[in-house]
PDB file of C-alpha atoms in Angstrom:
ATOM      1  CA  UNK A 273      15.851   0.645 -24.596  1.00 81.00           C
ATOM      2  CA  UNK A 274      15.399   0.479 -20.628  1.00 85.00           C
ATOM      3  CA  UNK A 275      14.707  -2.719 -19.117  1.00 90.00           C
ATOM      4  CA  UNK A 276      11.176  -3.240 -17.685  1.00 96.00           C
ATOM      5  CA  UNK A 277      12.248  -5.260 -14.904  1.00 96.00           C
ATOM      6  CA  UNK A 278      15.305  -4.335 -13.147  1.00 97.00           C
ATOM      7  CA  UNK A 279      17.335  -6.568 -10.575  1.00 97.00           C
ATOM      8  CA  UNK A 280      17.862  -5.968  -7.320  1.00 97.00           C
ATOM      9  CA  UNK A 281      21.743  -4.337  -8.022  1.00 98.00           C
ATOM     10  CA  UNK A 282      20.022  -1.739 -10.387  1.00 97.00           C
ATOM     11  CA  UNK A 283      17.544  -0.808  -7.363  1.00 97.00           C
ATOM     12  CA  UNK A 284      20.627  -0.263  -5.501  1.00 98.00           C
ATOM     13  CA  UNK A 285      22.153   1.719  -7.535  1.00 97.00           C
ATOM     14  CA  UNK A 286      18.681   3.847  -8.589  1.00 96.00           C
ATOM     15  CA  UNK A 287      18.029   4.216  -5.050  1.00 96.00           C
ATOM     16  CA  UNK A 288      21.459   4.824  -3.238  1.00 97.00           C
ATOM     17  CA  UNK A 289      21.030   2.013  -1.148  1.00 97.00           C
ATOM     18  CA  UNK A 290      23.352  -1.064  -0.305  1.00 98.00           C
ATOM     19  CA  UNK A 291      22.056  -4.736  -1.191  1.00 98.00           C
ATOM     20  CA  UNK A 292      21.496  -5.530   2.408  1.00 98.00           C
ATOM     21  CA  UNK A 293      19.314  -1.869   3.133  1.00 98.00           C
ATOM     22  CA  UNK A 294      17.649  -3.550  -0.402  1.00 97.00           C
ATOM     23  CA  UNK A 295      17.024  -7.108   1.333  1.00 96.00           C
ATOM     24  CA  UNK A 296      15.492  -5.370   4.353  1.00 97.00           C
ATOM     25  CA  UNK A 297      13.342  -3.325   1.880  1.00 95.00           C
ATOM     26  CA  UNK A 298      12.128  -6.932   0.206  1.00 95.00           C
ATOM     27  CA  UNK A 299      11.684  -8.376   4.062  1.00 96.00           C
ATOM     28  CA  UNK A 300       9.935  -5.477   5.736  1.00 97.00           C
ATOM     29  CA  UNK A 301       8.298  -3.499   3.505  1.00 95.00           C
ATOM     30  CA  UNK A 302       4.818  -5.366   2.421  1.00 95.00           C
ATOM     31  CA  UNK A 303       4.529  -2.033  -0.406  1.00 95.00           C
ATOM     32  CA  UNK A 304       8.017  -2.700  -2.020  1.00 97.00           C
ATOM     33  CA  UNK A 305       7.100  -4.335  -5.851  1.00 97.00           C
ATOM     34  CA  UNK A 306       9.368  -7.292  -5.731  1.00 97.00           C
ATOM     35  CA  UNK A 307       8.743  -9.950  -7.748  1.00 97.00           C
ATOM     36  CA  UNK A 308       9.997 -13.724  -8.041  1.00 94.00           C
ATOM     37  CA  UNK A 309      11.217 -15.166 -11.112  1.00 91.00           C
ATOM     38  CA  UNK A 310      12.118 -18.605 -10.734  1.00 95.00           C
ATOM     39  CA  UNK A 311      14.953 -18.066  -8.219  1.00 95.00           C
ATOM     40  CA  UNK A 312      15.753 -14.667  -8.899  1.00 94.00           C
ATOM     41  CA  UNK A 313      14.074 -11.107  -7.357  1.00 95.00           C
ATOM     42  CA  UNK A 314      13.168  -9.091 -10.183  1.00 97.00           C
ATOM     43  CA  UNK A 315      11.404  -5.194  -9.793  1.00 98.00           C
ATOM     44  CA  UNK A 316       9.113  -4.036 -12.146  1.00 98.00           C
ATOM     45  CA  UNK A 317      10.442  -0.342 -13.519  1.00 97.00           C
ATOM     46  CA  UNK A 318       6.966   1.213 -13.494  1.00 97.00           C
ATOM     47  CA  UNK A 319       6.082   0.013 -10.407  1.00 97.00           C
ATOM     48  CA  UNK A 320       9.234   0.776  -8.258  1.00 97.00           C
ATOM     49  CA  UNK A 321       8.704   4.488  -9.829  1.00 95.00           C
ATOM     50  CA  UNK A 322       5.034   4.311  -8.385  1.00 95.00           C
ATOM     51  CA  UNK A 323       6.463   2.926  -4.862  1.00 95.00           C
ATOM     52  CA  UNK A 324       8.891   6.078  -5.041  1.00 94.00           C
ATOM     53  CA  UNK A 325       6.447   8.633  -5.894  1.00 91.00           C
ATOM     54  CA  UNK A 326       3.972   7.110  -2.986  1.00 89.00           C
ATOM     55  CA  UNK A 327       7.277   7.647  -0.337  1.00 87.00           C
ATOM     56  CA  UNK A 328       7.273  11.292  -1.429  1.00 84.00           C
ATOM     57  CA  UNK A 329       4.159  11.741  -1.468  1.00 69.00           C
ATOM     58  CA  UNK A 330       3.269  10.170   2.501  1.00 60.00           C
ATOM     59  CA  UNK A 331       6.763  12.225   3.648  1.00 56.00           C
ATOM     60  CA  UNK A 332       5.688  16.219   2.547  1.00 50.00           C
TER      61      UNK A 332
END
């Protein structure tokens, strides 16, 4: 069974991207589905495959 909200290390490793490139994401990119939960940054699954899929879509 796949979690349906990932944290921010599994975005990094799904994406390729280091946790700082992630924290930049969080900070300057308004479309990036982050959520807070309590005191932790959580990504929904579905919605960080949506937020790809739009990026692919706005670069071809």
């Amino acid at each position: 069974m796949e979690k349906e909200i990932l944290t921010l290390k599994d975005c990094s490793i799904i994406l390729d991207l280091s946790m700082p490139s992630i924290y930049k994401l969080i900070k300057n990119d308004s479309s990036f589905p982050v959520i807070k939960i309590g005191d932790k940054y959580g990504v929904p699954r579905n919605k960080l495959n949506e937020w790809i899929d739009n990026k692919v879509k706005f670069k071809s």
